[in-house]
PDB file of C-alpha atoms and ligand atoms in Angstrom:
ATOM      1  CA  UNK A   1     -22.886   4.278 -58.981  1.00  0.00           C
ATOM      2  CA  UNK A   2     -26.345   5.727 -58.789  1.00  0.00           C
ATOM      3  CA  UNK A   3     -28.555   5.714 -55.730  1.00  0.00           C
ATOM      4  CA  UNK A   4     -30.583   2.765 -57.003  1.00  0.00           C
ATOM      5  CA  UNK A   5     -27.534   0.460 -56.922  1.00  0.00           C
ATOM      6  CA  UNK A   6     -25.984   1.765 -53.696  1.00  0.00           C
ATOM      7  CA  UNK A   7     -26.069  -0.249 -50.511  1.00  0.00           C
ATOM      8  CA  UNK A   8     -24.999   2.428 -48.045  1.00  0.00           C
ATOM      9  CA  UNK A   9     -26.206   5.950 -48.640  1.00  0.00           C
ATOM     10  CA  UNK A  10     -25.401   9.166 -46.782  1.00  0.00           C
ATOM     11  CA  UNK A  11     -27.847  12.052 -47.232  1.00  0.00           C
ATOM     12  CA  UNK A  12     -26.989  15.531 -46.065  1.00  0.00           C
ATOM     13  CA  UNK A  13     -29.802  17.950 -45.324  1.00  0.00           C
ATOM     14  CA  UNK A  14     -28.965  21.643 -45.324  1.00  0.00           C
ATOM     15  CA  UNK A  15     -30.517  24.027 -42.779  1.00  0.00           C
ATOM     16  CA  UNK A  16     -32.424  25.874 -45.503  1.00  0.00           C
ATOM     17  CA  UNK A  17     -34.522  22.749 -46.112  1.00  0.00           C
ATOM     18  CA  UNK A  18     -35.645  22.611 -42.498  1.00  0.00           C
ATOM     19  CA  UNK A  19     -36.254  26.280 -41.854  1.00  0.00           C
ATOM     20  CA  UNK A  20     -37.039  29.010 -44.360  1.00  0.00           C
ATOM     21  CA  UNK A  21     -35.863  32.634 -44.477  1.00  0.00           C
ATOM     22  CA  UNK A  22     -38.864  33.683 -42.400  1.00  0.00           C
ATOM     23  CA  UNK A  23     -37.737  31.208 -39.717  1.00  0.00           C
ATOM     24  CA  UNK A  24     -40.690  28.927 -40.323  1.00  0.00           C
ATOM     25  CA  UNK A  25     -39.984  25.230 -39.917  1.00  0.00           C
ATOM     26  CA  UNK A  26     -40.751  23.281 -43.110  1.00  0.00           C
ATOM     27  CA  UNK A  27     -42.594  20.474 -41.339  1.00  0.00           C
ATOM     28  CA  UNK A  28     -44.597  19.383 -44.346  1.00  0.00           C
ATOM     29  CA  UNK A  29     -41.409  18.974 -46.397  1.00  0.00           C
ATOM     30  CA  UNK A  30     -39.783  16.962 -43.617  1.00  0.00           C
ATOM     31  CA  UNK A  31     -42.713  14.597 -43.234  1.00  0.00           C
ATOM     32  CA  UNK A  32     -42.686  13.968 -46.997  1.00  0.00           C
ATOM     33  CA  UNK A  33     -38.920  13.446 -46.803  1.00  0.00           C
ATOM     34  CA  UNK A  34     -39.545  10.848 -44.076  1.00  0.00           C
ATOM     35  CA  UNK A  35     -41.583   8.909 -46.662  1.00  0.00           C
ATOM     36  CA  UNK A  36     -38.552   8.980 -48.975  1.00  0.00           C
ATOM     37  CA  UNK A  37     -36.405   7.549 -46.196  1.00  0.00           C
ATOM     38  CA  UNK A  38     -39.043   4.958 -45.357  1.00  0.00           C
ATOM     39  CA  UNK A  39     -38.945   3.809 -48.974  1.00  0.00           C
ATOM     40  CA  UNK A  40     -35.134   3.607 -49.022  1.00  0.00           C
ATOM     41  CA  UNK A  41     -35.306   1.499 -45.881  1.00  0.00           C
ATOM     42  CA  UNK A  42     -37.901  -0.755 -47.449  1.00  0.00           C
ATOM     43  CA  UNK A  43     -35.597  -1.440 -50.409  1.00  0.00           C
ATOM     44  CA  UNK A  44     -32.895  -2.362 -47.877  1.00  0.00           C
ATOM     45  CA  UNK A  45     -30.515   0.564 -48.095  1.00  0.00           C
ATOM     46  CA  UNK A  46     -28.319   1.435 -45.128  1.00  0.00           C
ATOM     47  CA  UNK A  47     -28.999   5.098 -44.511  1.00  0.00           C
ATOM     48  CA  UNK A  48     -27.140   7.783 -42.595  1.00  0.00           C
ATOM     49  CA  UNK A  49     -28.562  11.285 -42.407  1.00  0.00           C
ATOM     50  CA  UNK A  50     -26.285  14.261 -41.803  1.00  0.00           C
ATOM     51  CA  UNK A  51     -28.419  17.175 -40.753  1.00  0.00           C
ATOM     52  CA  UNK A  52     -27.578  20.804 -40.173  1.00  0.00           C
ATOM     53  CA  UNK A  53     -29.983  23.019 -38.359  1.00  0.00           C
ATOM     54  CA  UNK A  54     -28.833  23.068 -34.733  1.00  0.00           C
ATOM     55  CA  UNK A  55     -27.701  26.687 -34.895  1.00  0.00           C
ATOM     56  CA  UNK A  56     -30.657  27.738 -37.063  1.00  0.00           C
ATOM     57  CA  UNK A  57     -33.181  26.179 -34.675  1.00  0.00           C
ATOM     58  CA  UNK A  58     -31.307  27.513 -31.638  1.00  0.00           C
ATOM     59  CA  UNK A  59     -31.462  31.010 -33.164  1.00  0.00           C
ATOM     60  CA  UNK A  60     -35.169  30.586 -33.791  1.00  0.00           C
ATOM     61  CA  UNK A  61     -35.792  29.566 -30.195  1.00  0.00           C
ATOM     62  CA  UNK A  62     -33.741  32.436 -28.792  1.00  0.00           C
ATOM     63  CA  UNK A  63     -34.937  34.925 -31.439  1.00  0.00           C
ATOM     64  CA  UNK A  64     -31.363  35.685 -32.476  1.00  0.00           C
ATOM     65  CA  UNK A  65     -29.858  36.364 -35.894  1.00  0.00           C
ATOM     66  CA  UNK A  66     -27.280  33.777 -36.971  1.00  0.00           C
ATOM     67  CA  UNK A  67     -25.217  36.372 -38.784  1.00  0.00           C
ATOM     68  CA  UNK A  68     -24.448  38.309 -35.594  1.00  0.00           C
ATOM     69  CA  UNK A  69     -23.377  35.305 -33.517  1.00  0.00           C
ATOM     70  CA  UNK A  70     -19.810  35.050 -32.194  1.00  0.00           C
ATOM     71  CA  UNK A  71     -18.243  31.585 -32.037  1.00  0.00           C
ATOM     72  CA  UNK A  72     -18.603  30.963 -28.280  1.00  0.00           C
ATOM     73  CA  UNK A  73     -22.227  32.060 -28.304  1.00  0.00           C
ATOM     74  CA  UNK A  74     -23.004  30.000 -31.394  1.00  0.00           C
ATOM     75  CA  UNK A  75     -21.665  26.938 -29.565  1.00  0.00           C
ATOM     76  CA  UNK A  76     -24.191  27.465 -26.778  1.00  0.00           C
ATOM     77  CA  UNK A  77     -26.907  28.172 -29.352  1.00  0.00           C
ATOM     78  CA  UNK A  78     -26.022  24.910 -31.151  1.00  0.00           C
ATOM     79  CA  UNK A  79     -26.415  23.005 -27.899  1.00  0.00           C
ATOM     80  CA  UNK A  80     -29.884  24.499 -27.429  1.00  0.00           C
ATOM     81  CA  UNK A  81     -30.824  23.956 -31.061  1.00  0.00           C
ATOM     82  CA  UNK A  82     -29.571  20.370 -31.351  1.00  0.00           C
ATOM     83  CA  UNK A  83     -32.283  19.101 -29.033  1.00  0.00           C
ATOM     84  CA  UNK A  84     -34.866  21.089 -31.011  1.00  0.00           C
ATOM     85  CA  UNK A  85     -33.514  19.510 -34.189  1.00  0.00           C
ATOM     86  CA  UNK A  86     -33.756  15.983 -32.836  1.00  0.00           C
ATOM     87  CA  UNK A  87     -37.253  16.645 -31.474  1.00  0.00           C
ATOM     88  CA  UNK A  88     -38.311  17.844 -34.901  1.00  0.00           C
ATOM     89  CA  UNK A  89     -36.949  14.722 -36.591  1.00  0.00           C
ATOM     90  CA  UNK A  90     -38.357  12.392 -33.959  1.00  0.00           C
ATOM     91  CA  UNK A  91     -41.825  13.904 -34.077  1.00  0.00           C
ATOM     92  CA  UNK A  92     -41.896  13.849 -37.880  1.00  0.00           C
ATOM     93  CA  UNK A  93     -40.221  10.492 -38.528  1.00  0.00           C
ATOM     94  CA  UNK A  94     -42.358   8.735 -35.882  1.00  0.00           C
ATOM     95  CA  UNK A  95     -45.306   9.091 -38.242  1.00  0.00           C
ATOM     96  CA  UNK A  96     -43.433   7.001 -40.824  1.00  0.00           C
ATOM     97  CA  UNK A  97     -42.351   4.563 -38.069  1.00  0.00           C
ATOM     98  CA  UNK A  98     -38.654   5.268 -38.541  1.00  0.00           C
ATOM     99  CA  UNK A  99     -36.339   4.752 -35.563  1.00  0.00           C
ATOM    100  CA  UNK A 100     -33.639   7.370 -35.180  1.00  0.00           C
ATOM    101  CA  UNK A 101     -30.409   7.789 -33.252  1.00  0.00           C
ATOM    102  CA  UNK A 102     -28.042  10.725 -32.869  1.00  0.00           C
ATOM    103  CA  UNK A 103     -24.273  10.917 -33.415  1.00  0.00           C
ATOM    104  CA  UNK A 104     -22.306  14.123 -32.873  1.00  0.00           C
ATOM    105  CA  UNK A 105     -18.841  14.110 -34.419  1.00  0.00           C
ATOM    106  CA  UNK A 106     -15.821  16.370 -34.369  1.00  0.00           C
ATOM    107  CA  UNK A 107     -13.155  16.590 -37.065  1.00  0.00           C
ATOM    108  CA  UNK A 108     -10.838  14.358 -35.010  1.00  0.00           C
ATOM    109  CA  UNK A 109     -13.410  11.568 -34.853  1.00  0.00           C
ATOM    110  CA  UNK A 110     -13.214  11.138 -38.594  1.00  0.00           C
ATOM    111  CA  UNK A 111      -9.496  11.767 -39.037  1.00  0.00           C
ATOM    112  CA  UNK A 112      -7.994   9.627 -36.267  1.00  0.00           C
ATOM    113  CA  UNK A 113      -8.020   6.029 -37.490  1.00  0.00           C
ATOM    114  CA  UNK A 114      -9.063   4.376 -34.211  1.00  0.00           C
ATOM    115  CA  UNK A 115     -11.935   6.781 -33.708  1.00  0.00           C
ATOM    116  CA  UNK A 116     -13.040   6.480 -37.316  1.00  0.00           C
ATOM    117  CA  UNK A 117     -13.076   2.670 -37.053  1.00  0.00           C
ATOM    118  CA  UNK A 118     -15.081   2.956 -33.879  1.00  0.00           C
ATOM    119  CA  UNK A 119     -17.599   5.271 -35.530  1.00  0.00           C
ATOM    120  CA  UNK A 120     -17.867   2.863 -38.485  1.00  0.00           C
ATOM    121  CA  UNK A 121     -18.673   0.014 -36.089  1.00  0.00           C
ATOM    122  CA  UNK A 122     -21.353   2.105 -34.411  1.00  0.00           C
ATOM    123  CA  UNK A 123     -22.930   2.867 -37.802  1.00  0.00           C
ATOM    124  CA  UNK A 124     -22.946  -0.838 -38.664  1.00  0.00           C
ATOM    125  CA  UNK A 125     -24.548  -1.787 -35.374  1.00  0.00           C
ATOM    126  CA  UNK A 126     -27.212   0.856 -35.861  1.00  0.00           C
ATOM    127  CA  UNK A 127     -27.947  -0.504 -39.360  1.00  0.00           C
ATOM    128  CA  UNK A 128     -28.414  -3.997 -37.991  1.00  0.00           C
ATOM    129  CA  UNK A 129     -30.675  -2.693 -35.232  1.00  0.00           C
ATOM    130  CA  UNK A 130     -32.762  -0.963 -37.902  1.00  0.00           C
ATOM    131  CA  UNK A 131     -32.058   2.570 -36.623  1.00  0.00           C
ATOM    132  CA  UNK A 132     -31.115   5.537 -38.787  1.00  0.00           C
ATOM    133  CA  UNK A 133     -28.315   7.670 -37.361  1.00  0.00           C
ATOM    134  CA  UNK A 134     -28.609  11.428 -37.693  1.00  0.00           C
ATOM    135  CA  UNK A 135     -25.158  12.980 -37.606  1.00  0.00           C
ATOM    136  CA  UNK A 136     -24.221  16.567 -36.929  1.00  0.00           C
ATOM    137  CA  UNK A 137     -20.981  18.235 -35.991  1.00  0.00           C
ATOM    138  CA  UNK A 138     -20.460  18.472 -32.257  1.00  0.00           C
ATOM    139  CA  UNK A 139     -20.623  22.250 -32.589  1.00  0.00           C
ATOM    140  CA  UNK A 140     -20.732  22.906 -28.862  1.00  0.00           C
ATOM    141  CA  UNK A 141     -17.253  21.572 -28.158  1.00  0.00           C
ATOM    142  CA  UNK A 142     -15.345  21.870 -31.448  1.00  0.00           C
ATOM    143  CA  UNK A 143     -13.117  24.946 -31.388  1.00  0.00           C
ATOM    144  CA  UNK A 144     -12.697  27.195 -34.410  1.00  0.00           C
ATOM    145  CA  UNK A 145      -9.373  25.709 -35.538  1.00  0.00           C
ATOM    146  CA  UNK A 146     -10.617  22.152 -35.549  1.00  0.00           C
ATOM    147  CA  UNK A 147     -14.147  22.745 -36.687  1.00  0.00           C
ATOM    148  CA  UNK A 148     -15.575  21.509 -39.966  1.00  0.00           C
ATOM    149  CA  UNK A 149     -17.913  24.485 -39.871  1.00  0.00           C
ATOM    150  CA  UNK A 150     -19.979  23.079 -42.687  1.00  0.00           C
ATOM    151  CA  UNK A 151     -21.787  19.807 -42.972  1.00  0.00           C
ATOM    152  CA  UNK A 152     -20.851  19.221 -46.627  1.00  0.00           C
ATOM    153  CA  UNK A 153     -17.355  18.125 -45.722  1.00  0.00           C
ATOM    154  CA  UNK A 154     -18.540  16.405 -42.548  1.00  0.00           C
ATOM    155  CA  UNK A 155     -20.977  14.376 -44.676  1.00  0.00           C
ATOM    156  CA  UNK A 156     -18.199  13.357 -47.065  1.00  0.00           C
ATOM    157  CA  UNK A 157     -16.046  12.192 -44.136  1.00  0.00           C
ATOM    158  CA  UNK A 158     -19.009  10.248 -42.776  1.00  0.00           C
ATOM    159  CA  UNK A 159     -19.433   8.669 -46.229  1.00  0.00           C
ATOM    160  CA  UNK A 160     -15.734   7.805 -46.216  1.00  0.00           C
ATOM    161  CA  UNK A 161     -15.639   6.165 -42.785  1.00  0.00           C
ATOM    162  CA  UNK A 162     -18.881   4.280 -43.305  1.00  0.00           C
ATOM    163  CA  UNK A 163     -17.676   3.023 -46.740  1.00  0.00           C
ATOM    164  CA  UNK A 164     -20.807   4.497 -48.305  1.00  0.00           C
ATOM    165  CA  UNK A 165     -21.398   4.006 -52.022  1.00  0.00           C
ATOM    166  CA  UNK A 166     -23.154   7.291 -52.504  1.00  0.00           C
ATOM    167  CA  UNK A 167     -23.484  10.696 -50.842  1.00  0.00           C
ATOM    168  CA  UNK A 168     -26.333  13.055 -51.686  1.00  0.00           C
ATOM    169  CA  UNK A 169     -26.010  16.696 -50.671  1.00  0.00           C
ATOM    170  CA  UNK A 170     -29.468  18.218 -50.496  1.00  0.00           C
ATOM    171  CA  UNK A 171     -29.556  21.986 -50.203  1.00  0.00           C
ATOM    172  CA  UNK A 172     -31.191  24.936 -51.921  1.00  0.00           C
ATOM    173  CA  UNK A 173     -29.013  24.702 -55.027  1.00  0.00           C
ATOM    174  CA  UNK A 174     -29.361  22.249 -57.913  1.00  0.00           C
ATOM    175  CA  UNK A 175     -25.677  21.860 -58.561  1.00  0.00           C
ATOM    176  CA  UNK A 176     -22.851  23.532 -60.357  1.00  0.00           C
ATOM    177  CA  UNK A 177     -23.633  25.821 -63.281  1.00  0.00           C
ATOM    178  CA  UNK A 178     -21.444  26.652 -66.265  1.00  0.00           C
ATOM    179  CA  UNK A 179     -21.844  30.353 -65.317  1.00  0.00           C
ATOM    180  CA  UNK A 180     -23.485  32.234 -62.449  1.00  0.00           C
ATOM    181  CA  UNK A 181     -27.217  31.513 -63.104  1.00  0.00           C
ATOM    182  CA  UNK A 182     -28.233  34.732 -61.304  1.00  0.00           C
ATOM    183  CA  UNK A 183     -26.220  36.816 -63.753  1.00  0.00           C
ATOM    184  CA  UNK A 184     -26.422  34.820 -66.941  1.00  0.00           C
ATOM    185  CA  UNK A 185     -29.601  33.259 -68.319  1.00  0.00           C
ATOM    186  CA  UNK A 186     -27.567  30.947 -70.537  1.00  0.00           C
ATOM    187  CA  UNK A 187     -25.965  29.268 -67.527  1.00  0.00           C
ATOM    188  CA  UNK A 188     -26.428  25.508 -67.739  1.00  0.00           C
ATOM    189  CA  UNK A 189     -26.492  22.987 -64.942  1.00  0.00           C
ATOM    190  CA  UNK A 190     -23.627  20.560 -65.346  1.00  0.00           C
ATOM    191  CA  UNK A 191     -25.020  17.023 -65.179  1.00  0.00           C
ATOM    192  CA  UNK A 192     -21.937  14.957 -64.558  1.00  0.00           C
ATOM    193  CA  UNK A 193     -18.359  15.578 -63.522  1.00  0.00           C
ATOM    194  CA  UNK A 194     -15.819  12.803 -63.697  1.00  0.00           C
ATOM    195  CA  UNK A 195     -12.760  14.713 -62.630  1.00  0.00           C
ATOM    196  CA  UNK A 196     -12.440  17.738 -60.391  1.00  0.00           C
ATOM    197  CA  UNK A 197      -9.888  19.934 -62.082  1.00  0.00           C
ATOM    198  CA  UNK A 198      -9.057  23.644 -61.872  1.00  0.00           C
ATOM    199  CA  UNK A 199     -11.850  24.563 -64.297  1.00  0.00           C
ATOM    200  CA  UNK A 200     -14.418  22.916 -62.058  1.00  0.00           C
ATOM    201  CA  UNK A 201     -12.980  24.567 -58.949  1.00  0.00           C
ATOM    202  CA  UNK A 202     -13.131  27.974 -60.631  1.00  0.00           C
ATOM    203  CA  UNK A 203     -16.881  27.604 -61.096  1.00  0.00           C
ATOM    204  CA  UNK A 204     -17.472  27.199 -57.377  1.00  0.00           C
ATOM    205  CA  UNK A 205     -18.216  30.266 -55.277  1.00  0.00           C
ATOM    206  CA  UNK A 206     -18.841  30.530 -51.601  1.00  0.00           C
ATOM    207  CA  UNK A 207     -22.194  32.290 -51.597  1.00  0.00           C
ATOM    208  CA  UNK A 208     -24.729  30.975 -49.108  1.00  0.00           C
ATOM    209  CA  UNK A 209     -28.173  31.906 -47.848  1.00  0.00           C
ATOM    210  CA  UNK A 210     -29.276  33.033 -44.396  1.00  0.00           C
ATOM    211  CA  UNK A 211     -28.823  29.676 -42.680  1.00  0.00           C
ATOM    212  CA  UNK A 212     -26.420  27.626 -44.763  1.00  0.00           C
ATOM    213  CA  UNK A 213     -22.726  27.777 -44.068  1.00  0.00           C
ATOM    214  CA  UNK A 214     -21.294  25.883 -47.013  1.00  0.00           C
ATOM    215  CA  UNK A 215     -21.347  27.284 -50.518  1.00  0.00           C
ATOM    216  CA  UNK A 216     -20.502  25.442 -53.711  1.00  0.00           C
ATOM    217  CA  UNK A 217     -16.844  25.471 -52.694  1.00  0.00           C
ATOM    218  CA  UNK A 218     -17.429  23.171 -49.709  1.00  0.00           C
ATOM    219  CA  UNK A 219     -19.467  20.886 -51.969  1.00  0.00           C
ATOM    220  CA  UNK A 220     -16.539  20.566 -54.355  1.00  0.00           C
ATOM    221  CA  UNK A 221     -14.252  19.878 -51.375  1.00  0.00           C
ATOM    222  CA  UNK A 222     -16.692  17.182 -50.293  1.00  0.00           C
ATOM    223  CA  UNK A 223     -16.676  15.714 -53.807  1.00  0.00           C
ATOM    224  CA  UNK A 224     -12.880  15.478 -53.691  1.00  0.00           C
ATOM    225  CA  UNK A 225     -12.994  13.546 -50.417  1.00  0.00           C
ATOM    226  CA  UNK A 226     -15.615  11.237 -51.940  1.00  0.00           C
ATOM    227  CA  UNK A 227     -13.577  10.723 -55.073  1.00  0.00           C
ATOM    228  CA  UNK A 228     -10.589   9.576 -53.013  1.00  0.00           C
ATOM    229  CA  UNK A 229     -12.731   7.065 -51.183  1.00  0.00           C
ATOM    230  CA  UNK A 230     -14.528   5.644 -54.206  1.00  0.00           C
ATOM    231  CA  UNK A 231     -17.869   7.098 -53.195  1.00  0.00           C
ATOM    232  CA  UNK A 232     -20.151   8.773 -55.705  1.00  0.00           C
ATOM    233  CA  UNK A 233     -21.656  12.095 -54.820  1.00  0.00           C
ATOM    234  CA  UNK A 234     -24.663  14.033 -56.027  1.00  0.00           C
ATOM    235  CA  UNK A 235     -25.705  17.624 -55.419  1.00  0.00           C
ATOM    236  CA  UNK A 236     -29.432  18.222 -55.665  1.00  0.00           C
ATOM    237  CA  UNK A 237     -31.964  20.859 -54.823  1.00  0.00           C
ATOM    238  CA  UNK A 238     -33.852  19.423 -51.885  1.00  0.00           C
ATOM    239  CA  UNK A 239     -36.479  22.162 -51.663  1.00  0.00           C
ATOM    240  CA  UNK A 240     -38.888  20.210 -53.850  1.00  0.00           C
ATOM    241  CA  UNK A 241     -41.222  17.573 -52.514  1.00  0.00           C
ATOM    242  CA  UNK A 242     -39.719  14.065 -52.112  1.00  0.00           C
ATOM    243  CA  UNK A 243     -36.353  14.814 -53.734  1.00  0.00           C
ATOM    244  CA  UNK A 244     -35.008  11.301 -53.137  1.00  0.00           C
ATOM    245  CA  UNK A 245     -37.825   9.673 -55.049  1.00  0.00           C
ATOM    246  CA  UNK A 246     -37.126  11.974 -57.985  1.00  0.00           C
ATOM    247  CA  UNK A 247     -33.427  11.183 -57.845  1.00  0.00           C
ATOM    248  CA  UNK A 248     -34.227   7.449 -57.815  1.00  0.00           C
ATOM    249  CA  UNK A 249     -36.321   7.770 -60.939  1.00  0.00           C
ATOM    250  CA  UNK A 250     -33.781  10.185 -62.467  1.00  0.00           C
ATOM    251  CA  UNK A 251     -36.593  12.551 -63.351  1.00  0.00           C
ATOM    252  CA  UNK A 252     -34.737  15.381 -61.773  1.00  0.00           C
ATOM    253  CA  UNK A 253     -31.916  17.760 -62.508  1.00  0.00           C
ATOM    254  CA  UNK A 254     -28.948  17.137 -60.334  1.00  0.00           C
ATOM    255  CA  UNK A 255     -25.205  16.932 -60.582  1.00  0.00           C
ATOM    256  CA  UNK A 256     -23.347  13.663 -60.137  1.00  0.00           C
ATOM    257  CA  UNK A 257     -19.678  13.262 -59.415  1.00  0.00           C
ATOM    258  CA  UNK A 258     -19.173   9.821 -60.901  1.00  0.00           C
TER     259      UNK A 258
HETATM  260  N1  LIG B   1     -23.510  22.086 -37.731  1.00  0.00           N
HETATM  261  C1  LIG B   1     -24.236  23.277 -38.022  1.00  0.00           C
HETATM  262  C2  LIG B   1     -25.642  23.230 -37.450  1.00  0.00           C
HETATM  263  O1  LIG B   1     -26.179  22.198 -37.219  1.00  0.00           O
HETATM  264  C3  LIG B   1     -24.425  23.538 -39.485  1.00  0.00           C
HETATM  265  C4  LIG B   1     -23.291  23.517 -40.398  1.00  0.00           C
HETATM  266  C5  LIG B   1     -23.778  23.751 -41.831  1.00  0.00           C
HETATM  267  O2  LIG B   1     -24.651  24.602 -42.049  1.00  0.00           O
HETATM  268  O3  LIG B   1     -23.308  23.077 -42.741  1.00  0.00           O
HETATM  269  O4  LIG B   1     -26.266  24.237 -37.273  1.00  0.00           O
END
């Protein structure tokens, strides 16, 4: 099912869309993205945003490098950055008159049935109140063994518990290529994958940029979770202006797990 026909949509925003390598916040992009979300709301979609960026914005505030952070320190940094992240969204989305709420989840919240049902009910109540939840992992309290560590899989669990029809992972990659596009000019973006088999898994590497923590591997893991729950998933490069609008009109290269 494509975005156009979906009722409930989860959109994951990677850190690299919010803050660039020079640690500059991409405010213009975010305010254009808010227009995308405003449009989705207008055509009556239920929307959940899953946003990374707490650690990246915490590092920016404290002038630290993410790569050198130890787990316990990164948990404190996430706590500092999460409020920066929400302030950024609130300030930007206010201009498009979008009401936001925040939900911080741990792995257990999505895996324990009672907690998952409870989270689902909260999502539904937020939809009927006309608020858009922004979800992130509760990085400050999750310990290393029980951490998602990447928001790709968290987003797929959120899609699962909210019975979403479609999950869109926006990051700085367009999708899965037949070969490594940095090494081989003939590499082609795969447009649609119906089944995740060993060949597909072999194509996925774990390379990430300065701020992202998931590579293609976590995106494939997310696709598997979606496949089990009957949710369609797309991977798209979100760096462009108004990516959602382009996905809606299909005038854009992206990969769909159908
Ligand atoms: N939860 C982390 C944060 O907000 C990000 C995880 C990820 O990059 O996927 O900083």
